[in-house]
mmCIF file with all atom_site columns, C-alpha atoms in Angstrom:
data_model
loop_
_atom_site.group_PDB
_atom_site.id
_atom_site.type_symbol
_atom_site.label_atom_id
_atom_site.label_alt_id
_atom_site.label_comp_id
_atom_site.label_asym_id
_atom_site.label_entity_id
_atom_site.label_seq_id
_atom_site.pdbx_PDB_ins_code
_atom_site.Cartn_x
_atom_site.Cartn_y
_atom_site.Cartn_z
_atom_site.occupancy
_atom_site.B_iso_or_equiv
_atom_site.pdbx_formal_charge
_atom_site.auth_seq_id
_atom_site.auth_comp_id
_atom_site.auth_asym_id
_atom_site.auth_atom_id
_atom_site.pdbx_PDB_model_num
ATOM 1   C CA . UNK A 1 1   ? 0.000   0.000  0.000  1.00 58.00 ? 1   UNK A CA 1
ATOM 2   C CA . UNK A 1 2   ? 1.987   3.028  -1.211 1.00 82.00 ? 2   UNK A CA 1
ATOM 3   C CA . UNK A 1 3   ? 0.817   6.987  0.580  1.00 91.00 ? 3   UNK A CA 1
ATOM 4   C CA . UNK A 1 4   ? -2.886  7.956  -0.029 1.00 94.00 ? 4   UNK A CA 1
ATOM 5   C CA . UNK A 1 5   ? -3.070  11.506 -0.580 1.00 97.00 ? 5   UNK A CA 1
ATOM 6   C CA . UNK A 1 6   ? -5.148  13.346 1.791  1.00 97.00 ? 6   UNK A CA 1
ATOM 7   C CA . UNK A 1 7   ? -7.187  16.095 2.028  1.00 97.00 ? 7   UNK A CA 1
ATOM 8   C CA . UNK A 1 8   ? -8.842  18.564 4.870  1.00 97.00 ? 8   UNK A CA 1
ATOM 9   C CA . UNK A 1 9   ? -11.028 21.401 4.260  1.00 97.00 ? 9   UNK A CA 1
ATOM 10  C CA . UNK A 1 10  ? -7.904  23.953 3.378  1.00 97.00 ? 10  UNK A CA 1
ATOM 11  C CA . UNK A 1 11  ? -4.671  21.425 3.187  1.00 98.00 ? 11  UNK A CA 1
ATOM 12  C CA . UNK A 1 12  ? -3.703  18.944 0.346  1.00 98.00 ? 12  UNK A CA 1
ATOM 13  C CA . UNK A 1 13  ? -1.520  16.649 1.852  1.00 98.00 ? 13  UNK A CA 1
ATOM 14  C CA . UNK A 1 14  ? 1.034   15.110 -0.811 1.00 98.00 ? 14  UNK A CA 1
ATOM 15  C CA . UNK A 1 15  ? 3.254   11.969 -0.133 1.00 96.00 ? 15  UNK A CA 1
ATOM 16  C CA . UNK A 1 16  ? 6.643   13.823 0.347  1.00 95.00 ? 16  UNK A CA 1
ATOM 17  C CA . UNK A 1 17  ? 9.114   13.725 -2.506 1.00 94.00 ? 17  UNK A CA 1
ATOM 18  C CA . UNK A 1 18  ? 11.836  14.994 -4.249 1.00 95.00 ? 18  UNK A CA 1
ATOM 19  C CA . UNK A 1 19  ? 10.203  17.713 -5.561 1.00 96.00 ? 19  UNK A CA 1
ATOM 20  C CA . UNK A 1 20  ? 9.613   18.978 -1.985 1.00 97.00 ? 20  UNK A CA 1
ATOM 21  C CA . UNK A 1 21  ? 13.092  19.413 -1.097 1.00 95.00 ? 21  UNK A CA 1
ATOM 22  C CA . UNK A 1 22  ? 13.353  22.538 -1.489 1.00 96.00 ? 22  UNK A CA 1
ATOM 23  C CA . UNK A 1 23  ? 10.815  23.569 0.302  1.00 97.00 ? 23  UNK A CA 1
ATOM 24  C CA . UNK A 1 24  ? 11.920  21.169 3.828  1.00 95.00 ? 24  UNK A CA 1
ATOM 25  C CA . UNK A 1 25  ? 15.575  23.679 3.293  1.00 96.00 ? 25  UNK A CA 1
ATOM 26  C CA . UNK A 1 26  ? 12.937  26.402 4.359  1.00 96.00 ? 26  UNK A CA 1
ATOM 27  C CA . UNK A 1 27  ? 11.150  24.981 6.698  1.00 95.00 ? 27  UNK A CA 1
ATOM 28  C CA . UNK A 1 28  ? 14.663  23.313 8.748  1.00 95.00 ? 28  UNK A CA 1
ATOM 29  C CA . UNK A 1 29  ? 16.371  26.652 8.086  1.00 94.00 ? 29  UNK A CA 1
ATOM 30  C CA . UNK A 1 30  ? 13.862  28.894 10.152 1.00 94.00 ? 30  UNK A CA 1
ATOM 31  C CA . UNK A 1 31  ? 16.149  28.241 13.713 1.00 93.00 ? 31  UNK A CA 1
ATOM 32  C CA . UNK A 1 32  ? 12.373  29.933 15.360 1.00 93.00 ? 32  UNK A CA 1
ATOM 33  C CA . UNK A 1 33  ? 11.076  26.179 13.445 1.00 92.00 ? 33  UNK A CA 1
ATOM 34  C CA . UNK A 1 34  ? 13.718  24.007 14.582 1.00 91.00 ? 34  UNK A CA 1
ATOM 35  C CA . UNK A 1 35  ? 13.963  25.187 18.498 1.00 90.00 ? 35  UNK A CA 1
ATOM 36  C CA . UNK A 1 36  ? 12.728  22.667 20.089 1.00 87.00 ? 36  UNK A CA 1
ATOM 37  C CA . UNK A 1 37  ? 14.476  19.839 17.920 1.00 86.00 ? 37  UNK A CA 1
ATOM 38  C CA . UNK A 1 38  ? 17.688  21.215 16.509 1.00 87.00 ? 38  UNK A CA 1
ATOM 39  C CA . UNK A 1 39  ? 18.366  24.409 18.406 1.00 87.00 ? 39  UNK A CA 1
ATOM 40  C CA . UNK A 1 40  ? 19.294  26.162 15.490 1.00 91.00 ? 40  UNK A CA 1
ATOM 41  C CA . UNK A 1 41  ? 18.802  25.868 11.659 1.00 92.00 ? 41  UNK A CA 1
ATOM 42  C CA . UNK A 1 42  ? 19.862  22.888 9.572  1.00 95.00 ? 42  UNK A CA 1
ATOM 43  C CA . UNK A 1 43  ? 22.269  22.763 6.898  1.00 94.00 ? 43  UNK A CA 1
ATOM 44  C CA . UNK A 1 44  ? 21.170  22.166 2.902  1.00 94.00 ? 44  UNK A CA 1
ATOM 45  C CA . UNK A 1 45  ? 23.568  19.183 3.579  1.00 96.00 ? 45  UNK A CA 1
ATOM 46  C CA . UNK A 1 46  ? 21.471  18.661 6.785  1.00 95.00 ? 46  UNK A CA 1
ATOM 47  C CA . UNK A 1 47  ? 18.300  18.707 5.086  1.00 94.00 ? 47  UNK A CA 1
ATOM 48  C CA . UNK A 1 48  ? 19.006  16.849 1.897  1.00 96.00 ? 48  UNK A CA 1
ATOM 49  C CA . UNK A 1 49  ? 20.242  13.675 4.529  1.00 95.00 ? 49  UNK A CA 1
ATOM 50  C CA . UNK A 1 50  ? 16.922  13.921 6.713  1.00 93.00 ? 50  UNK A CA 1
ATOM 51  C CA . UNK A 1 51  ? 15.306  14.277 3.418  1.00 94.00 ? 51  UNK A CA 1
ATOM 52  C CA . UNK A 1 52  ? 16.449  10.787 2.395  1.00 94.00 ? 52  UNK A CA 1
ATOM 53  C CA . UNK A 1 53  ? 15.195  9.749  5.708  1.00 92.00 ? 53  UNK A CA 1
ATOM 54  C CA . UNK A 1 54  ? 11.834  10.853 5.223  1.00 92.00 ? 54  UNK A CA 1
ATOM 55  C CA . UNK A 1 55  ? 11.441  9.351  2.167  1.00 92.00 ? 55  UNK A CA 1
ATOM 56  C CA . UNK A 1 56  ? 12.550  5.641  3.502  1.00 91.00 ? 56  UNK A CA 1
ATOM 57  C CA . UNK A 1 57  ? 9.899   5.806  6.142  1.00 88.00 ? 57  UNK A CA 1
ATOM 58  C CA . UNK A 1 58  ? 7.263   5.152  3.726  1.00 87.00 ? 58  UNK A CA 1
ATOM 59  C CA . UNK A 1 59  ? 9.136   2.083  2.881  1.00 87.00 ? 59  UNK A CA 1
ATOM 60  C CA . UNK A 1 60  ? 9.071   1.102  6.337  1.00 85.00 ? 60  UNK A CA 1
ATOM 61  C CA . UNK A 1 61  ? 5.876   0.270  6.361  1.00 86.00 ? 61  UNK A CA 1
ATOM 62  C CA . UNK A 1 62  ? 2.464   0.123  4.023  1.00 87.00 ? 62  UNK A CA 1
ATOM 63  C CA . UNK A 1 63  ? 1.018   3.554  4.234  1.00 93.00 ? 63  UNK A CA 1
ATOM 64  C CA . UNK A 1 64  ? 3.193   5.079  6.357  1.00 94.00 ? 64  UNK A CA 1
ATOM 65  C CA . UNK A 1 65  ? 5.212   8.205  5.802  1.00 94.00 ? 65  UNK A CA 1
ATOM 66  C CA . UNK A 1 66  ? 5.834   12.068 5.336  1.00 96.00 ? 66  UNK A CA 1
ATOM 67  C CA . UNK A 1 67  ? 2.951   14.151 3.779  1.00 97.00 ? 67  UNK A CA 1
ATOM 68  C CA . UNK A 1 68  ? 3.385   17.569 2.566  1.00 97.00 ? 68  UNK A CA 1
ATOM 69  C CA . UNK A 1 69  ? 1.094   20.401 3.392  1.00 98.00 ? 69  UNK A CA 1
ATOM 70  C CA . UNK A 1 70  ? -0.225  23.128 0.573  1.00 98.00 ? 70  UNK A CA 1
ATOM 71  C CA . UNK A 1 71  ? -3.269  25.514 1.118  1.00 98.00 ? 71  UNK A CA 1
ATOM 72  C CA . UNK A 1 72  ? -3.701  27.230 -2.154 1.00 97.00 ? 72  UNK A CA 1
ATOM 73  C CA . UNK A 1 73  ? -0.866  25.746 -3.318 1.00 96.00 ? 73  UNK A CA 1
ATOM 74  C CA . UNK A 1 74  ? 1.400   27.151 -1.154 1.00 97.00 ? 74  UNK A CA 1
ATOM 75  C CA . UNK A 1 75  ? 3.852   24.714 0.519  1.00 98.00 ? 75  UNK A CA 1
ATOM 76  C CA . UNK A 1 76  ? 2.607   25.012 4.594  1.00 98.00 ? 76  UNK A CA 1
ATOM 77  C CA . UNK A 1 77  ? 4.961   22.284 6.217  1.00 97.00 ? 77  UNK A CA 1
ATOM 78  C CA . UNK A 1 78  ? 4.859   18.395 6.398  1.00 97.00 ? 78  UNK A CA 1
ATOM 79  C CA . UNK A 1 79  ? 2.795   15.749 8.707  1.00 97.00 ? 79  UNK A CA 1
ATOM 80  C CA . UNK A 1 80  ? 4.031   12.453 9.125  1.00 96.00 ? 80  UNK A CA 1
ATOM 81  C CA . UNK A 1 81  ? 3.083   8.907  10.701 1.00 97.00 ? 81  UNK A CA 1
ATOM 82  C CA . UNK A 1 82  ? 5.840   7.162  11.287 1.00 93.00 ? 82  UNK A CA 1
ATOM 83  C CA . UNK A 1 83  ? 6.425   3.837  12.863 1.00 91.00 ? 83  UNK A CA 1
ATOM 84  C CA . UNK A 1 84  ? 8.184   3.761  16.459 1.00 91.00 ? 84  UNK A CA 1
ATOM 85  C CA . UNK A 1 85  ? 11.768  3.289  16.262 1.00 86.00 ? 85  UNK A CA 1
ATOM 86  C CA . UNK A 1 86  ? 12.723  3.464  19.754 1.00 87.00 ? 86  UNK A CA 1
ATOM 87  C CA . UNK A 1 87  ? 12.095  0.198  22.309 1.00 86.00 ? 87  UNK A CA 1
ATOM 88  C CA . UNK A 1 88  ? 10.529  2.664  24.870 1.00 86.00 ? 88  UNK A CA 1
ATOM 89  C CA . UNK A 1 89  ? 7.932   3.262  22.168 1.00 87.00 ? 89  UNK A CA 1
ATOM 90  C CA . UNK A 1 90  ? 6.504   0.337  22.266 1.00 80.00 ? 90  UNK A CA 1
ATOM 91  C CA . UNK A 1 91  ? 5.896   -2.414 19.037 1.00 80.00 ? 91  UNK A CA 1
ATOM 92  C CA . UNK A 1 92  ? 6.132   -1.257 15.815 1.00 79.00 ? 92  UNK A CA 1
ATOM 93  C CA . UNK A 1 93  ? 2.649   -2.984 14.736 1.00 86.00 ? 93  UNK A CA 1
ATOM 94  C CA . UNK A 1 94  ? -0.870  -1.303 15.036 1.00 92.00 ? 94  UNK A CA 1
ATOM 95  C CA . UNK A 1 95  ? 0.634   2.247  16.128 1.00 94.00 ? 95  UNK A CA 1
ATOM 96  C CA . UNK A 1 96  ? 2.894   5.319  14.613 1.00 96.00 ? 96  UNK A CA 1
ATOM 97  C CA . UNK A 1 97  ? 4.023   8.486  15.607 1.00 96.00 ? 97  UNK A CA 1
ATOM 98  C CA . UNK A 1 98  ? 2.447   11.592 14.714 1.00 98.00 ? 98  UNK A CA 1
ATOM 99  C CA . UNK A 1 99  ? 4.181   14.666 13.612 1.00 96.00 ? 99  UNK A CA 1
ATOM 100 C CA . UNK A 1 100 ? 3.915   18.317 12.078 1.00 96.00 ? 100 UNK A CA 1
ATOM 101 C CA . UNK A 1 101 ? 5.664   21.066 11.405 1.00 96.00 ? 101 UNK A CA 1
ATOM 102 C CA . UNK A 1 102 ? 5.508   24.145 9.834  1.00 97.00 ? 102 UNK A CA 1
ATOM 103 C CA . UNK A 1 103 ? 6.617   27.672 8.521  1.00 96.00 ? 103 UNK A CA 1
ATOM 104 C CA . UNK A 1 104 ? 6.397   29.521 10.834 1.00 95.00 ? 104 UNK A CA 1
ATOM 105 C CA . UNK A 1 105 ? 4.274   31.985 8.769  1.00 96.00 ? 105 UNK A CA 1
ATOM 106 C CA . UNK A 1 106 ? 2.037   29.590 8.837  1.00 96.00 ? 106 UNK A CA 1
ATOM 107 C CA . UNK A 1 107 ? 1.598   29.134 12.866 1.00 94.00 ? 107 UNK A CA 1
ATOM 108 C CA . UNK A 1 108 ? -1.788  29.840 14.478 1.00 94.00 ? 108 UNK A CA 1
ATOM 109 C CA . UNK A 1 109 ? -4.172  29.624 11.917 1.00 95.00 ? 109 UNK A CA 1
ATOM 110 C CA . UNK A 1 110 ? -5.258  26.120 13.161 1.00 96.00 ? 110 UNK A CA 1
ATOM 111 C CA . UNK A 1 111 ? -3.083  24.026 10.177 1.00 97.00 ? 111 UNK A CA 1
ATOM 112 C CA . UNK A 1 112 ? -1.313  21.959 12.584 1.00 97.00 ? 112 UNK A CA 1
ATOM 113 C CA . UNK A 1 113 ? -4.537  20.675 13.868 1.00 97.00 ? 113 UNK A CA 1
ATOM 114 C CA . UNK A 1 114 ? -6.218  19.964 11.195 1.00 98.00 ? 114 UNK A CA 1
ATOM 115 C CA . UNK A 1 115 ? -3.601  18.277 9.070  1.00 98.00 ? 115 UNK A CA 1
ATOM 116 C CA . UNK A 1 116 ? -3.056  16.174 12.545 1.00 98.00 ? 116 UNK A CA 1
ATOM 117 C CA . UNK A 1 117 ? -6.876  15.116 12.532 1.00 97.00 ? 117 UNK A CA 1
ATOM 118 C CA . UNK A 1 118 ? -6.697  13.976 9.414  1.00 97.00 ? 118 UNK A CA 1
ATOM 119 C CA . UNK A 1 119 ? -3.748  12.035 9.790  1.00 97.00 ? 119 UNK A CA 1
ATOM 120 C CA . UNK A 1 120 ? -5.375  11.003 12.658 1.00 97.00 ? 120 UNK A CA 1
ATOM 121 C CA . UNK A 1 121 ? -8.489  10.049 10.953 1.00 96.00 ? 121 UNK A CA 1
ATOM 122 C CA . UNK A 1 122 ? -6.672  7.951  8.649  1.00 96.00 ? 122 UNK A CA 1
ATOM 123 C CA . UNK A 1 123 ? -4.459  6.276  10.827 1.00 96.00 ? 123 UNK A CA 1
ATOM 124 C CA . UNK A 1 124 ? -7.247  4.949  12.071 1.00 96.00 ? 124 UNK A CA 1
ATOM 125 C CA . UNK A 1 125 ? -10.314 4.780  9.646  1.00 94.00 ? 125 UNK A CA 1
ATOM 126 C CA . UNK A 1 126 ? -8.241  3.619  6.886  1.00 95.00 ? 126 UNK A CA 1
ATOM 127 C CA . UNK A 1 127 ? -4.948  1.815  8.041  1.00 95.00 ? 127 UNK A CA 1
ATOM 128 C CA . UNK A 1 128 ? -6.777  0.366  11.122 1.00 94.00 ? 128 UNK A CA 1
ATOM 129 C CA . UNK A 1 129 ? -4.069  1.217  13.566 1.00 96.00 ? 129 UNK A CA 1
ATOM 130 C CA . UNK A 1 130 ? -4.545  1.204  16.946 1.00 96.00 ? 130 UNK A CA 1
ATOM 131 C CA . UNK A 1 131 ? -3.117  3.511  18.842 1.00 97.00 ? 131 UNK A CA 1
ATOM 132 C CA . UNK A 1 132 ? -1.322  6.726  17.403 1.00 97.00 ? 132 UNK A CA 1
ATOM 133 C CA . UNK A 1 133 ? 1.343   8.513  20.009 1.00 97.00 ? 133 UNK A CA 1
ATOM 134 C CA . UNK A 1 134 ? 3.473   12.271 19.597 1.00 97.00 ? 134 UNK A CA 1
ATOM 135 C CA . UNK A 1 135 ? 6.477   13.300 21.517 1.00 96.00 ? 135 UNK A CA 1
ATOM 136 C CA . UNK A 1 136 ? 7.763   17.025 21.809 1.00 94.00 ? 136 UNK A CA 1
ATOM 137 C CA . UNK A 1 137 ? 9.728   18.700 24.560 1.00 91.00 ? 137 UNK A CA 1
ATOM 138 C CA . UNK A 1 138 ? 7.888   19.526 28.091 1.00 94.00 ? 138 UNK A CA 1
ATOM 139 C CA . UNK A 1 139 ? 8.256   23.216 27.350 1.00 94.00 ? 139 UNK A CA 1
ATOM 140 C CA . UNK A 1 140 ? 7.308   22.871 23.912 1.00 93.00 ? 140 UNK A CA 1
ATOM 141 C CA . UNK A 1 141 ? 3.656   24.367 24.857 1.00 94.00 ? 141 UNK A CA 1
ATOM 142 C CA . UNK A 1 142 ? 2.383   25.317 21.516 1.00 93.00 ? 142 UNK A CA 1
ATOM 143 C CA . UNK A 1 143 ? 3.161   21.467 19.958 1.00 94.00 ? 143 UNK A CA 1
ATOM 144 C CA . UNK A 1 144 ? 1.467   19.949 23.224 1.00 96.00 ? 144 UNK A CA 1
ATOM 145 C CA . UNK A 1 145 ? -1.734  22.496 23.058 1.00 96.00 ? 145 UNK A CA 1
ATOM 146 C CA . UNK A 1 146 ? -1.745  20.914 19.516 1.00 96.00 ? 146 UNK A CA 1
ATOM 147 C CA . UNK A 1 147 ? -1.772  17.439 20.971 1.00 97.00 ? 147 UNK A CA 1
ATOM 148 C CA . UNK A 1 148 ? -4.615  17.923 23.437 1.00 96.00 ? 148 UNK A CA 1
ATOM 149 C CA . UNK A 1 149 ? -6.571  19.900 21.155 1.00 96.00 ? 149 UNK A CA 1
ATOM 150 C CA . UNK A 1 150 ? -6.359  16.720 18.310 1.00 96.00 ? 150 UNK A CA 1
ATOM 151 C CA . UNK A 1 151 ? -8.021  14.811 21.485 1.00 96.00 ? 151 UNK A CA 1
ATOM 152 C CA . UNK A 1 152 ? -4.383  13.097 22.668 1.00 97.00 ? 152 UNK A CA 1
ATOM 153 C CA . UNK A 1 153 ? -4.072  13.067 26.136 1.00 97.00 ? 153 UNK A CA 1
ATOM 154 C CA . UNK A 1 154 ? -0.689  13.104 28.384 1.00 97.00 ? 154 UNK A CA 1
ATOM 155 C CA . UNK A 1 155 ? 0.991   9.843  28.813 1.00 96.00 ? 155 UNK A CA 1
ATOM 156 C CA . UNK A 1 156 ? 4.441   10.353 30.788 1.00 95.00 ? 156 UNK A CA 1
ATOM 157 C CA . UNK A 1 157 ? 7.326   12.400 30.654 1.00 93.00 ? 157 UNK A CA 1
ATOM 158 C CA . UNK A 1 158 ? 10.717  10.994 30.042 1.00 90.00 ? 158 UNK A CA 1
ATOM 159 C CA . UNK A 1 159 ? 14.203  11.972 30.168 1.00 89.00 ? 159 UNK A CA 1
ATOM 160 C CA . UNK A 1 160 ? 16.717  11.570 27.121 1.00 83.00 ? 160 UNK A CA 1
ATOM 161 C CA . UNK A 1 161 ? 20.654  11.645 27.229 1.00 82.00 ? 161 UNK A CA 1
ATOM 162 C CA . UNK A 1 162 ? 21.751  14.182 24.429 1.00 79.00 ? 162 UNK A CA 1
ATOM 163 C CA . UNK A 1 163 ? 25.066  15.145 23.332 1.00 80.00 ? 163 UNK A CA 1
ATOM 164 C CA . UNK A 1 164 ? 23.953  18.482 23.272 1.00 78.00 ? 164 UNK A CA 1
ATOM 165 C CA . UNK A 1 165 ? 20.947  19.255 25.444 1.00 75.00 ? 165 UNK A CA 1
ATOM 166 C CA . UNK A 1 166 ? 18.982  22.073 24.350 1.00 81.00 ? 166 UNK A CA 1
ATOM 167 C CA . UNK A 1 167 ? 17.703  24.602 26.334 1.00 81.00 ? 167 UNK A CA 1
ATOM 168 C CA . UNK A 1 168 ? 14.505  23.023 28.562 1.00 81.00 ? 168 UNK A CA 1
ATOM 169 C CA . UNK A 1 169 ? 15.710  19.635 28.106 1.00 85.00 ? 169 UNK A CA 1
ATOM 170 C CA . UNK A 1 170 ? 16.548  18.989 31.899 1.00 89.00 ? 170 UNK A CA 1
ATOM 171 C CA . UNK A 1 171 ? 12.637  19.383 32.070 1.00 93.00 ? 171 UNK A CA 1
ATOM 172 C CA . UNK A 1 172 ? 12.143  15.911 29.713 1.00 92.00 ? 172 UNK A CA 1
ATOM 173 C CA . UNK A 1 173 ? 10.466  15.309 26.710 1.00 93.00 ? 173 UNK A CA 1
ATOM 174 C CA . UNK A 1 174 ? 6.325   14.305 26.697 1.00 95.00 ? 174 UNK A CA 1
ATOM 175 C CA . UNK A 1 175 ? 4.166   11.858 24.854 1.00 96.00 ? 175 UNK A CA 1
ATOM 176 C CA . UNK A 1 176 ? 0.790   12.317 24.222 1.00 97.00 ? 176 UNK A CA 1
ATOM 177 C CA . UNK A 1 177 ? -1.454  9.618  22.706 1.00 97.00 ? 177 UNK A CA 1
ATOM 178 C CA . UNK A 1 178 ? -4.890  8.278  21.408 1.00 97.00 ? 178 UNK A CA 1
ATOM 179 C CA . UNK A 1 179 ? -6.231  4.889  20.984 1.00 96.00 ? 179 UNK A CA 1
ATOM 180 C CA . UNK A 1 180 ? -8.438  3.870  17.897 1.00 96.00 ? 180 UNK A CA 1
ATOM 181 C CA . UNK A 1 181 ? -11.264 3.106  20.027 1.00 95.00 ? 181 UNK A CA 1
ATOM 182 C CA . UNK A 1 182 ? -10.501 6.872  21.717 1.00 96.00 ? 182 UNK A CA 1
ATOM 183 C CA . UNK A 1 183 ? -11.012 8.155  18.211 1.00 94.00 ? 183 UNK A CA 1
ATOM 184 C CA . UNK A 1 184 ? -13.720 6.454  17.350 1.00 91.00 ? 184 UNK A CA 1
ATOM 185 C CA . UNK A 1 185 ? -15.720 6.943  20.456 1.00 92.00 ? 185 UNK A CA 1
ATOM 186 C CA . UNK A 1 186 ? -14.850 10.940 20.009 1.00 89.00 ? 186 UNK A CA 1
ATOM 187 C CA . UNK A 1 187 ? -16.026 11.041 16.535 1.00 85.00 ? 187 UNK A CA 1
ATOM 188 C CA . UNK A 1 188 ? -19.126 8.605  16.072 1.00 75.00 ? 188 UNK A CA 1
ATOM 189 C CA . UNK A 1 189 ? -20.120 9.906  12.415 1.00 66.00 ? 189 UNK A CA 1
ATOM 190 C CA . UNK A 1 190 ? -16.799 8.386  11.142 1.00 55.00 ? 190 UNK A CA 1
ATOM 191 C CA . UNK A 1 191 ? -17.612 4.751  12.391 1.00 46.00 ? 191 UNK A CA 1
#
């Protein structure tokens, strides 16, 4: 099963590829974008290798991946599923990751909800996962109010060993989550 393309009331999402490139060296080179995961802005070099990396998580597994985000055709940012890859994240089967970001000219208008629902939404209407999970730094308020207002709730706070800790890391990084039957119960029209 290769990416569906998806689509909300103001966002086509697009199975990431090559062609997006150029717009990820954007979005990673904004350092206001990549605070809470870099510190600072990536390299072209930097991009073009976590580009590759995108693009092999939809090989990982069937209808996983990266998605990118145009409203009017304008390139927004990218949302992405991807399948754990940690052991602390439990079995790779039935769940994935969820993840967004965007320019930040883009930031509170409500995109990084609703491209989240709807990965959401298919996660778990079409794929039939069970349980879909996102991670972002304890002071990272604006990703977590983006969590809880998809309908994840807090699951624990955990602590990471980095090379380079970024500022707010002693505080630890969160995980928010939502079963299928969460989702389902939350939106009954969709069942």
């Amino acid at each position: 099963m290769s990416q569906a393309k998806l689509r909300t009331a103001r966002i086509d999402l697009v199975p990431l590829a090559d062609e997006h490139l150029e717009h990820e060296i954007e979005l990673d080179s904004d350092p206001e974008v990549m605070r809470y995961l870099t510190g600072r802005a990536r390299t072209r070099e930097e991009v073009e290798e976590a580009h590759r990396q995108r693009l092999a998580t939809a090989e990982r597994v069937p209808g996983l991946g990266f998605w990118a985000g145009f409203v009017n055709g304008d390139f927004v940012g990218w949302w992405i599923l991807e399948p754990p890859h940690r052991p602390d994240q439990g079995p790779v089967e039935g769940q994935a990751e969820l993840g967004y970001r965007l320019l930040r000219r883009h930031w509170r208008q409500g995109l990084a909800s609703e491209g989240a629902r709807e990965l959401l939404r298919h996660g778990f209407e079409d794929l039939g996962l069970d349980r879909v999970f996102a991670e972002t730094m304890a002071v990272n308020t604006a990703s977590r109010a983006t969590m809880a207002s998809v309908g994840m709730t807090y699951v624990r706070t955990f602590h990471m060993d980095f090379d380079e800790p970024l500022p707010g890391s002693e505080h630890g990084e969160v995980e928010y989550a939502i079963t299928r039957d969460e989702w389902l119960a939350r939106n009954p029209a969709r069942t």
